[in-house]
Tab-separated table of C-alpha atoms in Angstrom:
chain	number	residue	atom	x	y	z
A	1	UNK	CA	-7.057	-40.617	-29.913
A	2	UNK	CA	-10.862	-40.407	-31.304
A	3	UNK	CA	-13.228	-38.255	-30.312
A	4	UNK	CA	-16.692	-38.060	-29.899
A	5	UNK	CA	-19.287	-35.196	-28.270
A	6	UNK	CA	-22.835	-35.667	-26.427
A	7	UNK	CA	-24.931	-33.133	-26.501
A	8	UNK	CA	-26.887	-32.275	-22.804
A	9	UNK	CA	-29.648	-30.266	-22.092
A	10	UNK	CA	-31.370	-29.071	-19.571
A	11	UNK	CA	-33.564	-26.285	-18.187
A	12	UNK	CA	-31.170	-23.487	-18.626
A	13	UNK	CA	-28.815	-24.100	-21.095
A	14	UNK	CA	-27.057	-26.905	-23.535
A	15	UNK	CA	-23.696	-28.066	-23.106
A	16	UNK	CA	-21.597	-30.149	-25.591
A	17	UNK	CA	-19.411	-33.013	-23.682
A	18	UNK	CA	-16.335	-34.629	-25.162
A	19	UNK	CA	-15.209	-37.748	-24.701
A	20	UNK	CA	-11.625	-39.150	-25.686
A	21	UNK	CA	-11.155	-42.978	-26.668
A	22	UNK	CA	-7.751	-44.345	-26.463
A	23	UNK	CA	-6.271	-47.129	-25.201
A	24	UNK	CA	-3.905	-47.357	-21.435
A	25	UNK	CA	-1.272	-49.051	-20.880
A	26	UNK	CA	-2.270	-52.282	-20.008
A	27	UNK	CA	-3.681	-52.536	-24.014
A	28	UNK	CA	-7.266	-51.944	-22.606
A	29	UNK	CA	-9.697	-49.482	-24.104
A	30	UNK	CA	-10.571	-46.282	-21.727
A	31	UNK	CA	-12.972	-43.328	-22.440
A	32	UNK	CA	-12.163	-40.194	-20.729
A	33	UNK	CA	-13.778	-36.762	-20.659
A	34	UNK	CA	-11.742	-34.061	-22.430
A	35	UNK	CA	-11.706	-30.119	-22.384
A	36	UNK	CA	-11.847	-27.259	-24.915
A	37	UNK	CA	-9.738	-24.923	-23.600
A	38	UNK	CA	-10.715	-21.873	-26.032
A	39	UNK	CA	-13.731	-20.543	-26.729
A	40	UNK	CA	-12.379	-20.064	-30.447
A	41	UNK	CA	-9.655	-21.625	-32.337
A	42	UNK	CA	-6.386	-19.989	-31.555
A	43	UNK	CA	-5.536	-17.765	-34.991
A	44	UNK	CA	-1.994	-19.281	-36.860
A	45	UNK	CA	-1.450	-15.874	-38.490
A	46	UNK	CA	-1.634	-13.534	-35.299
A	47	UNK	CA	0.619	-15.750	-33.558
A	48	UNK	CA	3.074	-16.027	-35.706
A	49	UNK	CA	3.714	-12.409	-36.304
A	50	UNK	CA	3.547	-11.699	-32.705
A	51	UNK	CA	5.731	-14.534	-32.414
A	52	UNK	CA	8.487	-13.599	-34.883
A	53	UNK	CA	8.017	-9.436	-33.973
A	54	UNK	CA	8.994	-10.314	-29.906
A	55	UNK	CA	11.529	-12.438	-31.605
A	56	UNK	CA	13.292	-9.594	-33.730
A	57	UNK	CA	12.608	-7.112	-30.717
A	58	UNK	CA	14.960	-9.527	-28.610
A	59	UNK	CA	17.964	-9.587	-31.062
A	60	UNK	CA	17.339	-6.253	-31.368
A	61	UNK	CA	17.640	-5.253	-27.727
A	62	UNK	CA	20.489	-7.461	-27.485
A	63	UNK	CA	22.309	-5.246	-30.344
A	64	UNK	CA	21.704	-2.062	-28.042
A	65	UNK	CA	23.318	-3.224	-24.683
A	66	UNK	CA	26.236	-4.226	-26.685
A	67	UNK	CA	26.233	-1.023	-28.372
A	68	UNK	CA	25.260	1.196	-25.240
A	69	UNK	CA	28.419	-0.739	-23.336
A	70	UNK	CA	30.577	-0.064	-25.913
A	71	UNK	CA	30.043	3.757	-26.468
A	72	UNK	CA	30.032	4.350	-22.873
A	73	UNK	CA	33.386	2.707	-22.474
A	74	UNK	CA	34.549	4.333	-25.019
A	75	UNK	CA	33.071	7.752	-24.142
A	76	UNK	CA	35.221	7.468	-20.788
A	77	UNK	CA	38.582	6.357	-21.988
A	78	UNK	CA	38.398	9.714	-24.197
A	79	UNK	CA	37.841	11.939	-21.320
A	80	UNK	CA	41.076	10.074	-19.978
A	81	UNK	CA	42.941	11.789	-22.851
A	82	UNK	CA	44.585	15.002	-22.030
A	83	UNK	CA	43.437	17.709	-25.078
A	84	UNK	CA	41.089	15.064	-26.696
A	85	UNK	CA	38.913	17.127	-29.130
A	86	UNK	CA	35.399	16.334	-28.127
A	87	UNK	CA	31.729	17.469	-27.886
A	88	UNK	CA	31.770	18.758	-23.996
A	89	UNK	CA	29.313	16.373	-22.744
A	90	UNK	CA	28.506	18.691	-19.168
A	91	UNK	CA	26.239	21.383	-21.304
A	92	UNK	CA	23.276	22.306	-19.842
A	93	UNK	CA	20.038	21.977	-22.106
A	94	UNK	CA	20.109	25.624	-23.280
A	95	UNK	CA	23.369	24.368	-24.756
A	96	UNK	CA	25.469	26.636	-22.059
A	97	UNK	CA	28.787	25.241	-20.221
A	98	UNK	CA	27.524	23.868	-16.937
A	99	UNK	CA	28.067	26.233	-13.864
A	100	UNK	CA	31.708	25.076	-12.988
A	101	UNK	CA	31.483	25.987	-9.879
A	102	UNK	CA	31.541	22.911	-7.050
A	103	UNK	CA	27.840	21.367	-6.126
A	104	UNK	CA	26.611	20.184	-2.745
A	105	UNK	CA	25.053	16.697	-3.190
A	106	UNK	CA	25.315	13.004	-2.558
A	107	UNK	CA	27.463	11.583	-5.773
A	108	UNK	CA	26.183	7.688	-6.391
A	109	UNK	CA	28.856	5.097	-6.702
A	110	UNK	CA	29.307	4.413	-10.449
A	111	UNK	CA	28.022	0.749	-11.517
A	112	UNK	CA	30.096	-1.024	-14.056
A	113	UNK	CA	28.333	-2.023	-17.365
A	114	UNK	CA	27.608	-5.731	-16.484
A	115	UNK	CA	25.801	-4.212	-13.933
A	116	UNK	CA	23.882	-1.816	-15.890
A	117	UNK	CA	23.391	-4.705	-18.218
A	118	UNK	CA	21.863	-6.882	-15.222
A	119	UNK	CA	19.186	-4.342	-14.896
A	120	UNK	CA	17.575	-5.293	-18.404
A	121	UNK	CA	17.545	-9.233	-18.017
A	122	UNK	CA	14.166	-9.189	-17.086
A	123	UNK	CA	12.951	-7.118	-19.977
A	124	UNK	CA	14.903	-9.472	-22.658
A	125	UNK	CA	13.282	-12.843	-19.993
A	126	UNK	CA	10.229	-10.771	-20.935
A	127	UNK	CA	10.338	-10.432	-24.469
A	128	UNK	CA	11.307	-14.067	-24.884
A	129	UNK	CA	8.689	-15.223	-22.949
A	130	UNK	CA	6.070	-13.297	-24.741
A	131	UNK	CA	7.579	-15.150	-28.198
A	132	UNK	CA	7.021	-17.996	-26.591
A	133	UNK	CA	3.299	-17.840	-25.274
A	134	UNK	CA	2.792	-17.386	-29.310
A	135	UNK	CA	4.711	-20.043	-30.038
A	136	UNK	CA	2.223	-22.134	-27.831
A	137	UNK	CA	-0.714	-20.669	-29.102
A	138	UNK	CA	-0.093	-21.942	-32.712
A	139	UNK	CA	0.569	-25.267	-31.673
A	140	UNK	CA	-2.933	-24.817	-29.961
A	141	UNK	CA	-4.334	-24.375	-33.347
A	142	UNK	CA	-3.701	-27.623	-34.162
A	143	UNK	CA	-5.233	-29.439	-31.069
A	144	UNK	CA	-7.764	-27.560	-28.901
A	145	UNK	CA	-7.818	-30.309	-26.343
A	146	UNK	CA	-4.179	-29.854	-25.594
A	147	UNK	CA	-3.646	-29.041	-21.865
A	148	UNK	CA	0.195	-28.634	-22.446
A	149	UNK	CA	0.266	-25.663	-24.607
A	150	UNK	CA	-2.681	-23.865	-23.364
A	151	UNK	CA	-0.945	-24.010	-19.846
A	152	UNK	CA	2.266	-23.060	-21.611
A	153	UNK	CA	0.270	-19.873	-23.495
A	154	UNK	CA	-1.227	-18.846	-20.367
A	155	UNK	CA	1.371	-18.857	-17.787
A	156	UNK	CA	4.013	-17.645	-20.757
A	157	UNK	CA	1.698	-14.219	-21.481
A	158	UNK	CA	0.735	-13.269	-18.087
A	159	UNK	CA	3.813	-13.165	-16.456
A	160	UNK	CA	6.145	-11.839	-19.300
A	161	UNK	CA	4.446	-8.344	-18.459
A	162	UNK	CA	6.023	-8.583	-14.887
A	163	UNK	CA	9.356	-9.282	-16.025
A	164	UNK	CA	9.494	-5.884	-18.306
A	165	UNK	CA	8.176	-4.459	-14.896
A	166	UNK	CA	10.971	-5.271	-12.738
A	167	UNK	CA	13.575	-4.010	-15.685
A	168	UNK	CA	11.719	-0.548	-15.502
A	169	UNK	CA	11.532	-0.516	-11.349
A	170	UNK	CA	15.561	-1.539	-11.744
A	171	UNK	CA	15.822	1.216	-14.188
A	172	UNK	CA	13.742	3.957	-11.948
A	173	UNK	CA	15.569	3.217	-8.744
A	174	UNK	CA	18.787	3.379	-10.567
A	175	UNK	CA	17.829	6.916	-12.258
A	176	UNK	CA	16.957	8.256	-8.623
A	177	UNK	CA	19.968	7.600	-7.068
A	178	UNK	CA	21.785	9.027	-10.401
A	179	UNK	CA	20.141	12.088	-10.210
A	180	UNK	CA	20.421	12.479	-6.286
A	181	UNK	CA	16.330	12.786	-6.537
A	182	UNK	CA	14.931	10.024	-3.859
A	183	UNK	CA	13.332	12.456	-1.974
A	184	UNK	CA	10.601	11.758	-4.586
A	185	UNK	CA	10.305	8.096	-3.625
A	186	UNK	CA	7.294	7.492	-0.656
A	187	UNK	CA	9.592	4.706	0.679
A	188	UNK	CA	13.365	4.877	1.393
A	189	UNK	CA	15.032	4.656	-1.218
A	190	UNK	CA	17.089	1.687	-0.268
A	191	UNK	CA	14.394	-0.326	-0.146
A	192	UNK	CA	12.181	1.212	-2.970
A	193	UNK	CA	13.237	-0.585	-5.662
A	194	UNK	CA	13.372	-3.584	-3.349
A	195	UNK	CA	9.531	-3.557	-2.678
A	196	UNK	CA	8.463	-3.026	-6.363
A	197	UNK	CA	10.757	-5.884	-7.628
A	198	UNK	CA	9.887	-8.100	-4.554
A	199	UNK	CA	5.896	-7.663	-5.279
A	200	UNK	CA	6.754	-7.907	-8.886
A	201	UNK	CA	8.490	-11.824	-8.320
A	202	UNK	CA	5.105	-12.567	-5.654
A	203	UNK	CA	3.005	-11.501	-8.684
A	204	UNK	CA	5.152	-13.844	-10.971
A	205	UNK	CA	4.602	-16.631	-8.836
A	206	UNK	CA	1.110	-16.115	-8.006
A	207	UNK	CA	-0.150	-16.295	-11.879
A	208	UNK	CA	2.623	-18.739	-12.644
A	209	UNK	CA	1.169	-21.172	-9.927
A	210	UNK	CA	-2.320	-20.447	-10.715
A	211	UNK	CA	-1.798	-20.894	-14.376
A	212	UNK	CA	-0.480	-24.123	-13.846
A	213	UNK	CA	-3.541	-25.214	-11.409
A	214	UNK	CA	-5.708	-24.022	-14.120
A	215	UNK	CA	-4.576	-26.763	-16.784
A	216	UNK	CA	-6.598	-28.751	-13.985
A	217	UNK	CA	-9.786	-29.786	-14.949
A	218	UNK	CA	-11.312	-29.724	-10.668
A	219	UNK	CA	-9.366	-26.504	-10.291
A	220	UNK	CA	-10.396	-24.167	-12.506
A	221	UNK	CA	-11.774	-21.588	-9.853
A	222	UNK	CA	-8.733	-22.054	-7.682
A	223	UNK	CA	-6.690	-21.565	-10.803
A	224	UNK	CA	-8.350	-18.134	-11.462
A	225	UNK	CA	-8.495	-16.553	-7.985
A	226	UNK	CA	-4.865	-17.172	-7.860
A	227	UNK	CA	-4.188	-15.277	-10.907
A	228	UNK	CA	-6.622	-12.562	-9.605
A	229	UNK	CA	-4.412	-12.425	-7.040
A	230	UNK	CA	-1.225	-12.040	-8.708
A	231	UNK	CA	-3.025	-9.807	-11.240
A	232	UNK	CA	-4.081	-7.833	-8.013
A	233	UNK	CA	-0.784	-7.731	-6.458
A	234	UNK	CA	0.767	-6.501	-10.094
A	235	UNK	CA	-1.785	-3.250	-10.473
A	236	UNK	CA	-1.128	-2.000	-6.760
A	237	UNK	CA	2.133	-1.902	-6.906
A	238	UNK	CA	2.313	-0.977	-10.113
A	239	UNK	CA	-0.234	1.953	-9.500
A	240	UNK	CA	2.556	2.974	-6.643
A	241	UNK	CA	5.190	2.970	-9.108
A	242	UNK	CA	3.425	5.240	-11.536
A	243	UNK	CA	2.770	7.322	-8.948
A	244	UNK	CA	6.138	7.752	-8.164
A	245	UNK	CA	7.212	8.187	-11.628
A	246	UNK	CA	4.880	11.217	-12.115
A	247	UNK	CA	5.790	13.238	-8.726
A	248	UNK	CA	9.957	12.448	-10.465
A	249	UNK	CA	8.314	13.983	-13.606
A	250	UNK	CA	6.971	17.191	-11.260
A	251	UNK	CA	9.523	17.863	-8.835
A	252	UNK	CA	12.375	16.977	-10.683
A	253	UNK	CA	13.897	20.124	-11.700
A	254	UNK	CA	13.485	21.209	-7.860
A	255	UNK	CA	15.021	18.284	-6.163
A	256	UNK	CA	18.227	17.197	-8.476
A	257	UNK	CA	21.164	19.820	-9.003
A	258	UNK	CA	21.938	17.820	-11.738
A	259	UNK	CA	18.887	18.561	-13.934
A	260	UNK	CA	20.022	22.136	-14.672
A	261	UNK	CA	23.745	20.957	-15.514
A	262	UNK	CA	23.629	17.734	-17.919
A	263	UNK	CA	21.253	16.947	-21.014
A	264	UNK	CA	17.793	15.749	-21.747
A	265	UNK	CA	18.673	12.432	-22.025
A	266	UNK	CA	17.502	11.487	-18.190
A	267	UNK	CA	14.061	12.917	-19.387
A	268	UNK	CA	13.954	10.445	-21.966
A	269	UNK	CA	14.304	7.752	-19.793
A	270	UNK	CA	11.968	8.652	-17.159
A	271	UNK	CA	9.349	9.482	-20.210
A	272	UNK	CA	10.063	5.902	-21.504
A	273	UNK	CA	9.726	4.347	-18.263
A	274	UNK	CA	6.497	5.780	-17.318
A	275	UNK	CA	4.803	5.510	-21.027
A	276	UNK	CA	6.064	1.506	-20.721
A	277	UNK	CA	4.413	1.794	-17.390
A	278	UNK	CA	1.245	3.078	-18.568
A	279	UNK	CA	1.111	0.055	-20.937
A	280	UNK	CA	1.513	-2.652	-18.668
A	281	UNK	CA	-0.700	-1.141	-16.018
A	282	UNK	CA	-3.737	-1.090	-18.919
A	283	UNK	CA	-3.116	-4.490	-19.789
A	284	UNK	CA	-2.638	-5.702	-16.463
A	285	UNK	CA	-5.852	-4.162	-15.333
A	286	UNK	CA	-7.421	-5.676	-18.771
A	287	UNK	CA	-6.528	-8.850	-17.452
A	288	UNK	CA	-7.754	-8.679	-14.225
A	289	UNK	CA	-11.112	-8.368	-15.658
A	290	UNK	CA	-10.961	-11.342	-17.827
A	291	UNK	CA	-10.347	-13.242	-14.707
A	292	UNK	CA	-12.827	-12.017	-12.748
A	293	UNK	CA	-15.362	-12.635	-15.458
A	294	UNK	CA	-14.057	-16.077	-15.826
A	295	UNK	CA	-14.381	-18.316	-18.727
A	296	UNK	CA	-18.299	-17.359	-19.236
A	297	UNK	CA	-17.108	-13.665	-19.816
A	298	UNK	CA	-16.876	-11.772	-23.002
A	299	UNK	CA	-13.186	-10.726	-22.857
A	300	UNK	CA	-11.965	-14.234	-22.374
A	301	UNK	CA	-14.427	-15.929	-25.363
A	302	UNK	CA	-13.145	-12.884	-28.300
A	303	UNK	CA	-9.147	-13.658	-29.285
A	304	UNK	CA	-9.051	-9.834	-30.368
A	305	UNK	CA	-8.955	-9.078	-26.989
A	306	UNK	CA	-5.658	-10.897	-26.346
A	307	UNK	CA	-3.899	-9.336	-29.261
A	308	UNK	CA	-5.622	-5.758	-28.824
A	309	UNK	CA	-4.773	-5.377	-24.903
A	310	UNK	CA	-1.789	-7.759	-24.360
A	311	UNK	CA	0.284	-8.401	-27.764
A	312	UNK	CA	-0.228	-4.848	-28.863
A	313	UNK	CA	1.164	-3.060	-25.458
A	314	UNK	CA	3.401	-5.476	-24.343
A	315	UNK	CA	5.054	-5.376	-27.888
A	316	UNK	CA	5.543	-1.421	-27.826
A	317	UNK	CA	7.112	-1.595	-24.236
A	318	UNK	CA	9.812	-3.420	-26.007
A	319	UNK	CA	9.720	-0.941	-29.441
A	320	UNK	CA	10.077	2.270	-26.852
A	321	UNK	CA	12.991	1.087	-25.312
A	322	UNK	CA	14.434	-0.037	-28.419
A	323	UNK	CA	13.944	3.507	-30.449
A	324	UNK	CA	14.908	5.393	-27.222
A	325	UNK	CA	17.772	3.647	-26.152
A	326	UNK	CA	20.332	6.048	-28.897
A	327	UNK	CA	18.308	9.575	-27.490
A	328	UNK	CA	18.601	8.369	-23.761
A	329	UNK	CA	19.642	5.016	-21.750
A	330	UNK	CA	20.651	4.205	-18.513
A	331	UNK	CA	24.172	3.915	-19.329
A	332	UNK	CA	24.530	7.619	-20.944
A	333	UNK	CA	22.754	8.512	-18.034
A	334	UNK	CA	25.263	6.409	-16.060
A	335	UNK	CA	28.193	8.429	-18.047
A	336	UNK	CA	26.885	11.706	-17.396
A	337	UNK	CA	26.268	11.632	-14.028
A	338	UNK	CA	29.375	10.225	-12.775
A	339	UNK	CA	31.853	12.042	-15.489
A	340	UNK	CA	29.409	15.283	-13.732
A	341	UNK	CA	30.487	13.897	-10.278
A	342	UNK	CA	34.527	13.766	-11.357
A	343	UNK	CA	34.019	17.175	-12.562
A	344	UNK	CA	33.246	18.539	-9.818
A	345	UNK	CA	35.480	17.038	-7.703
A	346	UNK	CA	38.012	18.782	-10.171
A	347	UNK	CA	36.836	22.329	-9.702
A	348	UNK	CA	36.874	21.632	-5.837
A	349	UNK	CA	40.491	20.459	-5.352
């Protein structure tokens, strides 16, 4: 395919066209008008690491469910073992045995590790996904008229962020019921985690769709305002979520009787989910912006942008659950919570 550019002018600005010569399939030549999808050329470098770092963050995250299902089954076939010399997992976080005395609360039905595991698919879908937009965007490099992996780049980066979201609503809800706290939540709780995750799969769609429409070259603006929309659809509820995650933060210690009676570890996870939260909210909100500007605004003709509000945040969401999965996971919240709900049923009979 050879290329060749006209220059046009007019009153208010210049525009460079270019044309593509090739020949159909009936052995005939054809010139066609084709598009520059950047406003820069796509960096090889920045890519790449991105590419390989969301690579080694998936293997990584991998190597922690298998070792977070492991320890907790482990953990409970030695509290199976009459006069098993252990570390008393029910102290309370001045270090104190728990109060043994028989608590008044709704215990949650204990959910086996494939279960558990379930609740992180979209976070490793995520990950993946974000290796892959890179992956696209260095074969970009090498052909800036490409429609296939600019659509591929596009679609890839904006919805890997709502995958990691629906692993941290799955990972909320979960921690509500645990801790008998869904009094916090400003929707029932059976349907909480519901709503976030179903708004979270519309906002998928939404910016998958309009990514794909905007590969077209007479839908560009129909492209965009569906992404808007997705991108809208992701900050509300997402702005909900946080909201929720905060008042769990405040009222905590008041609405669980578990708080006082197990470890720290639950406060880890609801610090990780909210700080994850905070991430993908900024960079959501980031890209909302570019869209709205459209391709004539600064954000979306300066790469840094992409790397400094999308790469950057979307990469630590997946490096905070990584170094705080061995302080505090679901699944040694899981343990806790359930061996706390066997213990009491002890002391009661």
């Amino acid at each position: 395919m050879a290329l060749s550019t006209t220059t046009v002018t007019s009153a208010s600005h210049t525009a460079t066209l270019v044309y593509a010569s090739h020949t159909n399939s009936a052995g005939q030549p054809e010139v066609s008008r084709v598009y520059q999808y950047y406003s820069y050329k796509p960096t090889v470098a920045g890519a790449a690491v991105f590419a390989v770092l969301f690579g080694l963050a998936f293997i990584s995250l991998i190597v922690q469910l298998v070792l977070s299902c492991k320890n907790r089954t482990r953990a409970e076939h030695q509290l199976e073992i009459p006069g098993f010399d252990k570390e008393n997992p029910f102290q309370s976080a001045n270090g104190q045995l728990a109060d043994p005395q028989p608590m008044v609360f709704a215990p949650a039905t204990p959910c086996t590790n494939t279960r558990l595991v379930t609740k992180f698919f979209p976070l490793l879908i995520g990950v993946l996904t974000e290796c892959g937009g890179y992956i696209a965007r260095i074969v970009s490099n090498s052909d800036l008229y490409a429609l296939g992996p600019y659509v591929a780049q596009t679609v890839m980066l904006l919805v890997a962020a709502a995958f990691m979201a629906a692993t941290i609503y799955m990972n909320f809800g979960r921690l509500l019921v645990l801790m008998n706290a869904t009094s916090v939540s400003f929707v029932p709780i059976r349907f909480s985690t519901t709503i976030f995750v179903t708004g979270d799969v519309i906002s998928i769609l939404l910016q998958a769709v309009g990514g794909s429409i905007l590969g077209a070259s007479d839908n560009h603006k129909l492209g965009s305002n569906i992404i808007i929309a997705g991108l809208v659809v992701q900050v509300l509820v997402f702005g909900l979520f946080v909201i929720t995650e905060i008042r769990f933060l405040l009222l905590a210690d008041k609405v669980s009787p578990l708080t006082p009676r197990i470890s720290r570890q639950w406060r880890i996870l609801n610090l990780n989910l909210f700080w994850c939260s905070i991430l993908i909210l900024v960079r959501s909100i980031v890209r909302l912006v570019e869209f709205i500007q459209g391709y004539s605004g600064y954000i979306i003709k300066h790469e840094w942008f992409i790397y400094v509000f999308d790469a950057v945040p979307m990469f630590l969401v997946a490096v905070f659950f990584i170094i705080t999965f061995p302080k505090g996971n679901l699944f040694k919240v899981e343990f806790e919570c359930t061996s706390m709900l066997r213990k009491s049923n002890e002391a009661s009979a």
